[in-house]
Coordinates of N, CA and C in Angstrom, one line a residue:
A1 N 93.8 132.4 169.7 CA 95.1 133.1 169.7 C 95.2 134.0 168.5
G2 N 94.4 133.7 167.5 CA 94.5 134.4 166.2 C 94.0 135.9 166.4
H3 N 93.5 136.3 167.5 CA 93.0 137.6 167.7 C 94.1 138.5 168.2
G4 N 95.3 138.0 168.4 CA 96.3 138.8 169.1 C 96.7 140.0 168.3
G5 N 96.8 139.9 167.0 CA 97.2 141.0 166.2 C 96.1 142.1 166.2
A6 N 94.8 141.7 166.2 CA 93.8 142.7 166.3 C 93.7 143.4 167.6
L7 N 94.0 142.6 168.7 CA 93.9 143.2 170.0 C 94.9 144.2 170.3
N8 N 96.1 144.1 169.7 CA 97.1 145.1 170.0 C 96.9 146.3 169.1
G9 N 96.4 147.4 169.7 CA 96.0 148.6 169.0 C 97.2 149.3 168.4
A10 N 96.9 150.2 167.5 CA 97.9 151.0 166.8 C 98.6 152.0 167.8
D11 N 97.9 152.4 168.9 CA 98.5 153.4 169.8 C 99.7 152.8 170.5
G12 N 99.8 151.5 170.8 CA 101.0 150.9 171.4 C 101.2 151.3 172.8
S13 N 100.3 151.9 173.5 CA 100.6 152.3 174.9 C 100.6 151.1 175.8
P14 N 101.3 151.2 176.9 CA 101.4 150.0 177.8 C 100.1 149.6 178.3
E15 N 99.2 150.6 178.7 CA 97.9 150.3 179.2 C 97.0 149.5 178.2
M16 N 97.1 150.0 176.9 CA 96.3 149.4 175.8 C 96.9 147.9 175.6
A17 N 98.2 147.8 175.6 CA 98.8 146.5 175.3 C 98.4 145.5 176.4
A18 N 98.4 146.0 177.7 CA 98.0 145.1 178.8 C 96.6 144.7 178.7
A19 N 95.7 145.7 178.3 CA 94.3 145.4 178.2 C 94.1 144.4 177.1
A20 N 94.8 144.5 176.0 CA 94.7 143.6 174.8 C 95.1 142.2 175.2
A21 N 96.2 142.1 175.9 CA 96.7 140.8 176.4 C 95.7 140.2 177.3
Q22 N 95.1 141.0 178.2 CA 94.2 140.4 179.2 C 93.0 139.9 178.4
A23 N 92.5 140.6 177.4 CA 91.3 140.2 176.7 C 91.6 138.8 175.9
E24 N 92.8 138.7 175.4 CA 93.2 137.5 174.6 C 93.2 136.3 175.6
R25 N 93.9 136.5 176.7 CA 94.0 135.4 177.7 C 92.6 135.0 178.2
A26 N 91.7 136.0 178.4 CA 90.4 135.7 178.9 C 89.6 134.8 177.9
L27 N 89.7 135.2 176.6 CA 89.0 134.4 175.5 C 89.5 133.0 175.5
I28 N 90.8 132.8 175.5 CA 91.4 131.4 175.5 C 91.0 130.6 176.7
D29 N 91.2 131.2 177.9 CA 90.9 130.5 179.1 C 89.4 130.1 179.3
E30 N 88.5 131.0 178.9 CA 87.1 130.8 179.0 C 86.7 129.6 178.1
R31 N 87.2 129.6 176.9 CA 86.9 128.5 175.9 C 87.4 127.2 176.5
R32 N 88.6 127.2 177.1 CA 89.2 125.9 177.6 C 88.3 125.5 178.8
K33 N 87.9 126.4 179.6 CA 87.0 126.0 180.8 C 85.7 125.4 180.3
Q34 N 85.1 126.0 179.3 CA 83.8 125.5 178.7 C 84.0 124.1 178.2
R35 N 85.1 123.8 177.5 CA 85.3 122.5 176.9 C 85.6 121.5 178.0
V36 N 86.4 121.9 179.0 CA 86.6 121.0 180.2 C 85.3 120.6 180.9
R37 N 84.4 121.6 181.1 CA 83.2 121.3 181.8 C 82.3 120.4 181.0
A38 N 82.3 120.6 179.6 CA 81.5 119.7 178.8 C 82.0 118.3 178.8
L39 N 83.4 118.1 178.6 CA 84.0 116.8 178.7 C 83.8 116.1 180.0
G40 N 83.9 116.9 181.1 CA 83.7 116.4 182.4 C 82.3 115.8 182.6
S41 N 81.3 116.6 182.1 CA 80.0 116.2 182.3 C 79.7 114.8 181.5
V42 N 80.2 114.7 180.3 CA 80.0 113.5 179.5 C 80.8 112.3 180.1
L43 N 82.0 112.6 180.6 CA 82.8 111.5 181.2 C 82.2 111.0 182.5
R44 N 81.6 111.9 183.2 CA 80.9 111.4 184.4 C 79.7 110.5 184.1
S45 N 79.0 110.9 183.0 CA 77.9 110.1 182.6 C 78.3 108.7 182.1
A46 N 79.4 108.7 181.3 CA 79.9 107.4 180.7 C 80.5 106.6 181.8
A47 N 81.2 107.2 182.8 CA 81.8 106.4 183.9 C 80.7 105.8 184.8
S48 N 79.6 106.5 185.0 CA 78.5 105.9 185.8 C 77.9 104.7 185.1
V49 N 77.7 104.8 183.8 CA 77.2 103.6 183.1 C 78.1 102.4 183.2
T50 N 79.4 102.7 183.0 CA 80.4 101.6 183.0 C 80.5 101.0 184.4
I51 N 80.6 101.9 185.4 CA 80.7 101.3 186.8 C 79.5 100.5 187.2
F52 N 78.3 101.0 186.9 CA 77.1 100.2 187.3 C 77.1 98.9 186.5
S53 N 77.5 98.9 185.3 CA 77.5 97.7 184.5 C 78.4 96.6 185.1
I54 N 79.7 97.1 185.4 CA 80.7 96.1 185.9 C 80.2 95.7 187.3
A55 N 79.6 96.6 188.1 CA 79.2 96.2 189.4 C 78.0 95.2 189.3
G56 N 77.1 95.3 188.4 CA 76.0 94.4 188.2 C 76.5 93.0 187.8
V57 N 77.5 93.0 186.9 CA 78.0 91.7 186.5 C 78.8 91.0 187.6
T58 N 79.5 91.8 188.4 CA 80.3 91.3 189.5 C 79.4 90.7 190.6
I59 N 78.3 91.4 190.9 CA 77.3 90.9 191.9 C 76.7 89.7 191.5
L60 N 76.3 89.6 190.2 CA 75.7 88.3 189.7 C 76.6 87.2 189.8
G61 N 77.9 87.4 189.5 CA 78.9 86.4 189.6 C 79.1 85.9 191.1
D62 N 79.1 86.9 192.0 CA 79.3 86.5 193.4 C 78.1 85.7 193.9
L63 N 76.9 85.9 193.3 CA 75.7 85.2 193.7 C 75.7 83.8 193.2
G64 N 76.7 83.4 192.4 CA 76.7 82.1 191.8 C 75.9 81.9 190.6
I65 N 75.5 82.9 190.0 CA 74.7 82.8 188.7 C 75.6 82.6 187.6
N66 N 75.3 81.6 186.7 CA 76.1 81.3 185.5 C 75.9 82.4 184.5
L67 N 76.9 83.2 184.2 CA 76.8 84.4 183.4 C 76.9 84.0 181.9
A68 N 77.4 82.8 181.5 CA 77.6 82.5 180.1 C 76.3 82.5 179.4
P69 N 75.3 81.7 179.8 CA 74.0 81.7 179.1 C 73.3 83.1 179.2
L70 N 73.5 83.8 180.3 CA 72.9 85.1 180.4 C 73.5 86.1 179.4
L71 N 74.8 86.0 179.2 CA 75.4 86.9 178.3 C 75.0 86.6 176.8
A72 N 74.9 85.2 176.6 CA 74.5 84.8 175.2 C 73.1 85.3 174.9
S73 N 72.2 85.1 175.9 CA 70.8 85.6 175.6 C 70.8 87.1 175.6
A74 N 71.7 87.8 176.4 CA 71.7 89.3 176.4 C 72.1 89.8 175.0
G75 N 73.0 89.0 174.3 CA 73.4 89.4 173.0 C 72.2 89.4 172.0
V76 N 71.4 88.4 172.1 CA 70.2 88.3 171.2 C 69.2 89.4 171.5
V77 N 69.0 89.6 172.9 CA 68.1 90.6 173.3 C 68.6 92.0 172.9
G78 N 70.0 92.1 173.0 CA 70.6 93.4 172.6 C 70.3 93.8 171.1
I79 N 70.4 92.7 170.3 CA 70.1 93.0 168.8 C 68.7 93.5 168.6
A80 N 67.7 92.8 169.3 CA 66.3 93.1 169.2 C 66.1 94.5 169.8
V81 N 66.7 94.8 170.9 CA 66.5 96.1 171.5 C 67.1 97.2 170.6
G82 N 68.3 96.8 170.0 CA 69.0 97.8 169.1 C 68.1 98.4 168.0
F83 N 67.3 97.5 167.4 CA 66.4 98.0 166.4 C 65.3 99.0 166.9
G84 N 64.9 98.7 168.2 CA 63.9 99.6 168.8 C 64.6 100.8 169.5
A85 N 65.9 100.9 169.6 CA 66.6 102.0 170.3 C 67.5 102.7 169.3
Q86 N 67.0 102.8 168.0 CA 67.9 103.6 167.1 C 68.0 105.0 167.4
N87 N 67.0 105.6 168.0 CA 67.0 107.0 168.4 C 68.1 107.2 169.5
L88 N 68.1 106.2 170.4 CA 69.0 106.3 171.5 C 70.5 106.3 171.0
V89 N 70.7 105.3 170.1 CA 72.0 105.2 169.5 C 72.4 106.5 168.8
R90 N 71.4 107.0 168.1 CA 71.7 108.3 167.3 C 72.0 109.4 168.3
D91 N 71.3 109.5 169.4 CA 71.6 110.5 170.4 C 73.1 110.4 170.9
Y92 N 73.5 109.2 171.2 CA 74.9 109.0 171.7 C 75.9 109.3 170.7
L93 N 75.7 108.9 169.4 CA 76.6 109.2 168.4 C 76.7 110.7 168.1
S94 N 75.5 111.4 168.2 CA 75.5 112.8 168.0 C 76.3 113.5 169.1
G95 N 76.1 113.0 170.3 CA 76.8 113.6 171.5 C 78.3 113.4 171.3
V96 N 78.8 112.3 170.8 CA 80.2 112.1 170.6 C 80.8 113.1 169.5
F97 N 80.1 113.2 168.4 CA 80.5 114.1 167.4 C 80.5 115.6 167.9
M98 N 79.5 115.9 168.7 CA 79.4 117.3 169.2 C 80.6 117.6 170.0
L99 N 81.1 116.6 170.8 CA 82.3 116.9 171.6 C 83.5 116.9 170.8
V100 N 83.7 116.0 169.9 CA 84.9 115.9 169.0 C 85.0 117.2 168.2
E101 N 83.9 117.7 167.7 CA 83.9 118.9 166.8 C 83.8 120.2 167.6
D102 N 83.7 120.1 168.9 CA 83.6 121.3 169.8 C 82.5 122.2 169.3
Q103 N 81.3 121.7 169.1 CA 80.2 122.5 168.6 C 79.7 123.5 169.7
Y104 N 79.7 123.0 170.9 CA 79.3 123.9 172.0 C 79.7 123.2 173.3
G105 N 79.7 123.9 174.4 CA 80.0 123.3 175.7 C 79.3 124.0 176.8
V106 N 79.5 123.5 178.0 CA 78.8 124.0 179.2 C 79.2 125.5 179.3
G107 N 78.2 126.4 179.5 CA 78.4 127.8 179.6 C 78.2 128.6 178.3
D108 N 78.1 127.9 177.2 CA 77.8 128.5 175.9 C 76.4 128.9 175.8
V109 N 76.1 130.0 175.0 CA 74.7 130.4 174.7 C 74.4 129.9 173.3
I110 N 73.5 129.0 173.2 CA 73.2 128.5 171.9 C 71.7 128.6 171.5
T111 N 71.4 128.4 170.3 CA 70.0 128.4 169.8 C 69.8 127.1 169.1
V112 N 68.8 126.3 169.5 CA 68.4 125.1 168.9 C 66.9 125.1 168.6
G113 N 66.6 125.2 167.4 CA 65.1 125.4 167.0 C 64.6 126.6 167.7
D114 N 63.5 126.4 168.5 CA 62.9 127.6 169.1 C 63.5 127.9 170.5
A115 N 64.5 127.1 170.9 CA 65.0 127.3 172.3 C 66.4 128.0 172.2
T116 N 66.5 129.0 173.0 CA 67.8 129.7 173.1 C 68.1 129.9 174.6
G117 N 69.3 129.5 175.0 CA 69.7 129.6 176.4 C 71.1 129.2 176.6
T118 N 71.5 129.2 177.9 CA 72.8 128.8 178.3 C 72.9 127.4 178.6
V119 N 73.9 126.7 178.0 CA 74.1 125.3 178.2 C 74.5 125.0 179.7
E120 N 73.6 124.2 180.4 CA 73.9 123.9 181.8 C 74.5 122.5 181.9
T121 N 74.1 121.6 181.1 CA 74.6 120.2 181.2 C 74.6 119.6 179.8
V122 N 75.7 118.8 179.6 CA 75.9 118.1 178.3 C 76.2 116.7 178.7
T123 N 75.4 115.7 178.2 CA 75.7 114.3 178.3 C 75.7 113.7 176.9
L124 N 76.0 112.4 176.8 CA 76.0 111.8 175.5 C 74.6 111.7 174.9
R125 N 73.6 111.8 175.8 CA 72.2 111.7 175.3 C 71.5 113.0 175.1
I126 N 71.6 113.9 176.1 CA 70.8 115.1 176.0 C 71.7 116.3 176.3
T127 N 71.1 117.5 175.9 CA 71.7 118.8 176.3 C 70.7 119.6 177.0
R128 N 71.0 120.2 178.1 CA 70.1 121.0 178.9 C 70.4 122.4 178.8
L129 N 69.4 123.2 178.4 CA 69.6 124.7 178.3 C 68.7 125.4 179.3
R130 N 69.1 126.6 179.7 CA 68.2 127.4 180.5 C 68.1 128.8 179.8
S131 N 66.9 129.2 179.5 CA 66.7 130.4 178.8 C 66.8 131.6 179.8
V132 N 66.8 132.8 179.2 CA 67.0 134.0 180.0 C 65.8 134.2 181.0
N133 N 64.6 133.6 180.6 CA 63.5 133.6 181.4 C 63.4 132.5 182.5
G134 N 64.5 131.7 182.5 CA 64.5 130.6 183.5 C 63.9 129.3 183.0
I135 N 63.4 129.2 181.8 CA 62.9 128.0 181.3 C 64.0 127.0 181.0
V136 N 63.8 125.8 181.4 CA 64.8 124.7 181.2 C 64.4 123.9 180.0
W137 N 65.3 123.7 179.0 CA 65.0 122.9 177.8 C 65.9 121.7 177.9
H138 N 65.2 120.5 177.7 CA 66.0 119.3 177.6 C 65.8 118.8 176.1
I139 N 67.0 118.7 175.5 CA 67.0 118.5 174.0 C 67.8 117.2 173.7
R140 N 67.3 116.2 173.1 CA 68.0 115.1 172.7 C 69.1 115.4 171.6
N141 N 70.3 115.0 171.8 CA 71.4 115.3 170.9 C 71.1 114.8 169.5
G142 N 70.4 113.7 169.4 CA 70.1 113.2 168.0 C 69.1 114.0 167.3
A143 N 68.3 114.9 168.0 CA 67.3 115.7 167.4 C 67.9 117.1 167.0
I144 N 69.1 117.3 167.3 CA 69.7 118.6 167.0 C 70.3 118.5 165.6
E145 N 69.7 119.2 164.6 CA 70.2 119.2 163.3 C 71.0 120.5 163.0
T146 N 70.5 121.6 163.6 CA 71.2 122.9 163.4 C 71.3 123.6 164.7
V147 N 72.5 124.1 165.0 CA 72.7 124.7 166.3 C 73.5 126.0 166.1
G148 N 73.0 127.1 166.7 CA 73.8 128.4 166.6 C 74.4 128.7 167.9
N149 N 75.7 128.9 167.9 CA 76.5 129.2 169.1 C 76.9 130.7 169.1
E150 N 76.5 131.4 170.2 CA 76.8 132.8 170.3 C 78.1 133.0 171.1
S151 N 78.8 131.9 171.5 CA 79.9 132.1 172.5 C 81.2 131.7 171.9
Q152 N 81.3 131.4 170.7 CA 82.6 130.9 170.1 C 83.3 132.0 169.4
G153 N 84.6 132.2 169.6 CA 85.4 133.1 168.9 C 85.2 134.6 169.2
W154 N 84.1 135.1 168.7 CA 83.8 136.5 168.9 C 82.4 136.8 168.6
A155 N 81.9 138.0 169.0 CA 80.6 138.4 168.8 C 80.7 139.8 168.1
R156 N 79.5 140.3 167.7 CA 79.5 141.6 167.0 C 78.4 142.5 167.6
A157 N 78.8 143.7 168.1 CA 77.8 144.7 168.5 C 77.4 145.5 167.3
V158 N 76.1 145.6 167.0 CA 75.6 146.3 165.8 C 74.6 147.4 166.3
L159 N 74.9 148.6 166.0 CA 74.1 149.7 166.5 C 73.6 150.6 165.3
D160 N 72.3 150.7 165.2 CA 71.7 151.6 164.2 C 71.1 152.8 164.8
F161 N 71.4 154.0 164.2 CA 71.0 155.3 164.7 C 70.2 156.0 163.6
P162 N 68.9 156.2 163.7 CA 68.2 156.9 162.7 C 68.4 158.4 162.9
V163 N 68.8 159.1 161.9 CA 69.0 160.6 162.0 C 68.2 161.3 160.9
P164 N 67.9 162.6 161.1 CA 67.1 163.3 160.1 C 67.6 163.2 158.7
Y165 N 66.8 163.1 157.7 CA 67.2 163.0 156.3 C 68.0 164.2 155.9
T166 N 67.7 165.3 156.4 CA 68.4 166.6 156.0 C 69.7 166.8 156.7
A167 N 70.1 165.9 157.7 CA 71.3 166.1 158.4 C 72.5 165.9 157.6
D168 N 73.6 166.5 157.9 CA 74.9 166.4 157.2 C 75.5 165.0 157.7
L169 N 75.5 164.1 156.8 CA 75.9 162.7 157.1 C 77.4 162.7 157.4
T170 N 78.2 163.6 156.7 CA 79.6 163.6 157.0 C 79.9 164.0 158.4
T171 N 79.2 165.0 158.9 CA 79.4 165.5 160.2 C 79.0 164.4 161.2
I172 N 77.9 163.7 160.9 CA 77.4 162.7 161.9 C 78.4 161.5 161.8
R173 N 78.9 161.2 160.7 CA 79.9 160.1 160.6 C 81.1 160.4 161.4
T174 N 81.6 161.6 161.4 CA 82.8 162.0 162.1 C 82.4 162.0 163.6
L175 N 81.2 162.4 164.0 CA 80.8 162.4 165.4 C 80.8 161.0 165.9
L176 N 80.2 160.1 165.2 CA 80.1 158.7 165.6 C 81.5 158.1 165.7
A177 N 82.4 158.3 164.8 CA 83.7 157.8 164.8 C 84.5 158.3 166.0
D178 N 84.4 159.5 166.3 CA 85.1 160.1 167.5 C 84.5 159.5 168.8
T179 N 83.2 159.3 168.9 CA 82.6 158.8 170.1 C 83.0 157.4 170.4
V180 N 82.9 156.5 169.3 CA 83.3 155.1 169.6 C 84.8 154.9 169.7
A181 N 85.6 155.8 169.1 CA 87.0 155.8 169.3 C 87.4 156.0 170.8
G182 N 86.6 156.9 171.5 CA 86.8 157.2 172.9 C 86.7 155.9 173.7
M183 N 85.7 155.1 173.4 CA 85.5 153.8 174.1 C 86.7 152.9 173.8
W184 N 87.1 152.8 172.6 CA 88.2 151.9 172.2 C 89.5 152.3 172.9
N185 N 89.7 153.6 173.2 CA 90.9 154.0 173.9 C 90.9 153.9 175.4
E186 N 89.8 153.3 175.9 CA 89.7 153.1 177.4 C 90.1 151.7 177.7
P187 N 91.0 151.5 178.6 CA 91.4 150.1 178.9 C 90.3 149.2 179.3
V188 N 89.3 149.7 180.1 CA 88.2 148.9 180.6 C 87.4 148.3 179.5
W189 N 87.3 149.1 178.4 CA 86.5 148.6 177.2 C 87.3 147.9 176.2
R190 N 88.7 148.2 176.2 CA 89.5 147.4 175.3 C 89.6 146.0 175.7
T191 N 89.3 145.6 177.0 CA 89.4 144.2 177.4 C 88.2 143.4 176.8
V192 N 87.2 144.1 176.3 CA 86.1 143.3 175.7 C 85.9 143.6 174.2
M193 N 86.6 144.5 173.7 CA 86.6 144.8 172.3 C 87.8 144.1 171.6
I194 N 87.5 143.4 170.5 CA 88.6 142.7 169.8 C 89.2 143.5 168.7
E195 N 88.4 144.3 168.1 CA 88.8 145.2 167.0 C 88.3 146.6 167.2
K196 N 88.9 147.6 166.6 CA 88.5 149.0 166.7 C 87.1 149.1 166.0
P197 N 86.2 149.8 166.7 CA 84.8 150.0 166.1 C 84.9 150.7 164.8
E198 N 83.9 150.3 163.9 CA 83.9 150.8 162.6 C 82.5 151.5 162.3
V199 N 82.6 152.6 161.7 CA 81.3 153.3 161.3 C 81.0 152.9 159.8
W200 N 80.0 152.1 159.6 CA 79.7 151.6 158.3 C 78.9 152.7 157.5
G201 N 78.3 153.6 158.2 CA 77.6 154.7 157.5 C 76.2 154.4 157.3
A202 N 75.7 155.1 156.2 CA 74.2 155.0 155.9 C 73.9 153.6 155.5
Q203 N 72.9 153.0 156.2 CA 72.5 151.6 155.8 C 71.1 151.6 155.2
Q204 N 70.3 152.6 155.5 CA 68.9 152.6 155.0 C 68.4 154.0 154.9
V205 N 67.6 154.3 153.9 CA 66.9 155.6 153.8 C 65.4 155.3 153.8
D206 N 64.7 155.9 154.7 CA 63.3 155.7 154.9 C 62.6 157.1 154.7
M207 N 61.8 157.1 153.6 CA 61.1 158.4 153.2 C 59.8 158.5 153.9
T208 N 59.4 157.5 154.7 CA 58.1 157.7 155.4 C 58.3 158.8 156.4
P209 N 57.3 159.7 156.5 CA 57.4 160.9 157.4 C 57.5 160.5 158.8
P210 N 58.5 161.0 159.5 CA 59.6 161.9 159.1 C 60.7 161.1 158.4
P211 N 61.2 161.6 157.2 CA 62.2 160.8 156.5 C 63.5 160.7 157.4
T212 N 64.1 159.6 157.4 CA 65.3 159.3 158.2 C 66.4 158.6 157.3
V213 N 67.6 158.7 157.8 CA 68.7 157.9 157.3 C 69.3 157.1 158.5
T214 N 69.4 155.8 158.4 CA 69.9 155.0 159.4 C 71.5 154.8 159.3
M215 N 72.2 155.3 160.3 CA 73.6 155.1 160.3 C 74.0 153.9 161.2
R216 N 75.0 153.2 160.8 CA 75.4 152.0 161.5 C 76.8 152.0 162.0
V217 N 77.0 151.5 163.3 CA 78.3 151.3 163.9 C 78.4 149.9 164.3
V218 N 79.5 149.3 164.1 CA 79.7 147.9 164.4 C 81.1 147.7 165.1
V219 N 81.2 146.7 166.0 CA 82.5 146.4 166.6 C 82.5 144.9 167.0
K220 N 83.6 144.3 166.8 CA 83.8 142.9 167.3 C 84.1 142.9 168.8
T221 N 83.5 142.0 169.5 CA 83.7 142.0 170.9 C 83.9 140.5 171.4
A222 N 84.3 140.4 172.6 CA 84.5 139.0 173.2 C 83.1 138.4 173.2
P223 N 83.0 137.1 173.1 CA 81.7 136.4 173.2 C 80.8 136.8 174.3
L224 N 79.6 137.1 174.0 CA 78.6 137.4 175.0 C 78.8 138.8 175.7
R225 N 79.7 139.6 175.2 CA 79.9 140.9 175.7 C 79.4 142.0 174.8
Q226 N 78.8 141.6 173.7 CA 78.3 142.6 172.8 C 77.2 143.5 173.3
W227 N 76.4 142.9 174.2 CA 75.2 143.6 174.7 C 75.6 144.8 175.6
E228 N 76.6 144.5 176.5 CA 77.0 145.6 177.3 C 77.8 146.7 176.6
V229 N 78.5 146.3 175.5 CA 79.1 147.3 174.6 C 78.1 148.1 173.9
E230 N 77.0 147.5 173.4 CA 75.9 148.2 172.7 C 75.3 149.2 173.7
R231 N 75.0 148.8 174.9 CA 74.3 149.7 175.8 C 75.2 150.9 176.1
E232 N 76.5 150.7 176.4 CA 77.3 151.9 176.7 C 77.5 152.8 175.4
M233 N 77.7 152.1 174.3 CA 77.9 152.9 173.1 C 76.7 153.7 172.7
R234 N 75.5 153.1 172.9 CA 74.3 153.7 172.5 C 74.1 155.0 173.4
A235 N 74.4 154.9 174.7 CA 74.3 156.0 175.6 C 75.2 157.1 175.2
R236 N 76.5 156.8 174.8 CA 77.5 157.8 174.5 C 77.1 158.5 173.2
V237 N 76.6 157.7 172.2 CA 76.2 158.3 170.9 C 75.0 159.2 171.1
K238 N 74.1 158.8 171.9 CA 72.9 159.7 172.2 C 73.4 161.0 172.8
A239 N 74.3 160.9 173.8 CA 74.8 162.1 174.4 C 75.5 163.0 173.4
A240 N 76.3 162.4 172.5 CA 77.1 163.2 171.6 C 76.1 163.9 170.6
L241 N 75.1 163.2 170.1 CA 74.1 163.8 169.2 C 73.4 164.9 169.9
D242 N 73.0 164.8 171.2 CA 72.4 165.8 171.9 C 73.3 167.1 172.0
T243 N 74.6 166.8 172.3 CA 75.5 167.9 172.4 C 75.7 168.7 171.1
A244 N 75.7 167.9 170.0 CA 75.8 168.5 168.7 C 74.6 169.2 168.2
G245 N 73.5 169.0 168.9 CA 72.2 169.7 168.5 C 71.5 169.0 167.4
I246 N 71.8 167.7 167.2 CA 71.1 166.9 166.2 C 69.8 166.3 166.8
T247 N 68.7 166.8 166.3 CA 67.4 166.4 166.8 C 66.9 165.1 166.2
P248 N 66.4 164.2 167.0 CA 65.8 163.0 166.4 C 64.7 163.4 165.4
A249 N 64.6 162.5 164.3 CA 63.7 162.8 163.3 C 62.2 162.9 163.8
S250 N 61.9 162.0 164.8 CA 60.5 162.0 165.3 C 60.2 163.3 166.0
A251 N 61.2 164.0 166.5 CA 60.9 165.3 167.2 C 60.6 166.4 166.3
L252 N 60.9 166.2 165.0 CA 60.7 167.3 164.0 C 59.2 167.3 163.5
V253 N 58.4 166.3 163.9 CA 57.0 166.2 163.4 C 56.2 167.1 164.4
S254 N 55.4 168.0 163.8 CA 54.7 168.9 164.7 C 53.4 168.2 165.1

C-alpha cells in the first residue's frame, strides 16, 4: 500500500488516477493470493501427515493392539531416528521460517543457486520450481541459504541505449525523456508502472571504434512486468531515434 503516493501522478486526471488505483489494488491482491496459495499448500501437507498418523493409531487400537509399549518403544526409536534425520528436521524448520517471513510463495519467480523459475509448489520439506524452459527443480528447504525473489514489491526496467560519441547528449536526453513520458501518460501502461520513468543519462563511455556513449533509462514497475515495459520502451525509443536522424554508432563504420 506504500506505493499509493507514487502511483498517483502529478497530472491528476481521472483516467490516470483510476489506472494508478487499479495498479495498486493489483499489487496487493496478487501478493495476498500468492501467500494464500503457499499457506494452503503447506497446510494440506501438514494435514495429510496429521490425518494419516491419527488414522494409523486409531486402526491399531481397533485391532486390539496395546499401544502403550508401542508408543514407549517409538519414543526410543524416534530419538535414534532423529539423529539420522537432522536434514529432514532442518528442512521442516526452514519451511516454517520461510512462511512466517514471507520469503516467497506460489507464483513467485525466484532464484536459488543455479535454478531460476516460478514457484509451483511449497511444502514444509521442499520447494518446486519450473524454469522458463520447462525444467522442474525440486529443492530442499533446508538447502536454501540464499534466495532472490523477483516478485515482491516492485521490479525495475533498465534500458541502455548506445549512441554515437559525437551526438548531442542534451538533445538525446530530452528525446528519451519525452518518449518515456508518453508511455507514462497512457492509462494502459500506468497500470504496470509504479513511478514515472527516469533518464539517468550517460552511464558509460566506450572509446573502442566506433566510440559510443551509453544512455540509461529506468522505471519501477509492478513485479514481473518489467520485461514487457522494456520491450515497448525499447521499440519507442528506437523509433524516436530514427525519426530524429540519430544513426547508431555501428552504422558509422565504413
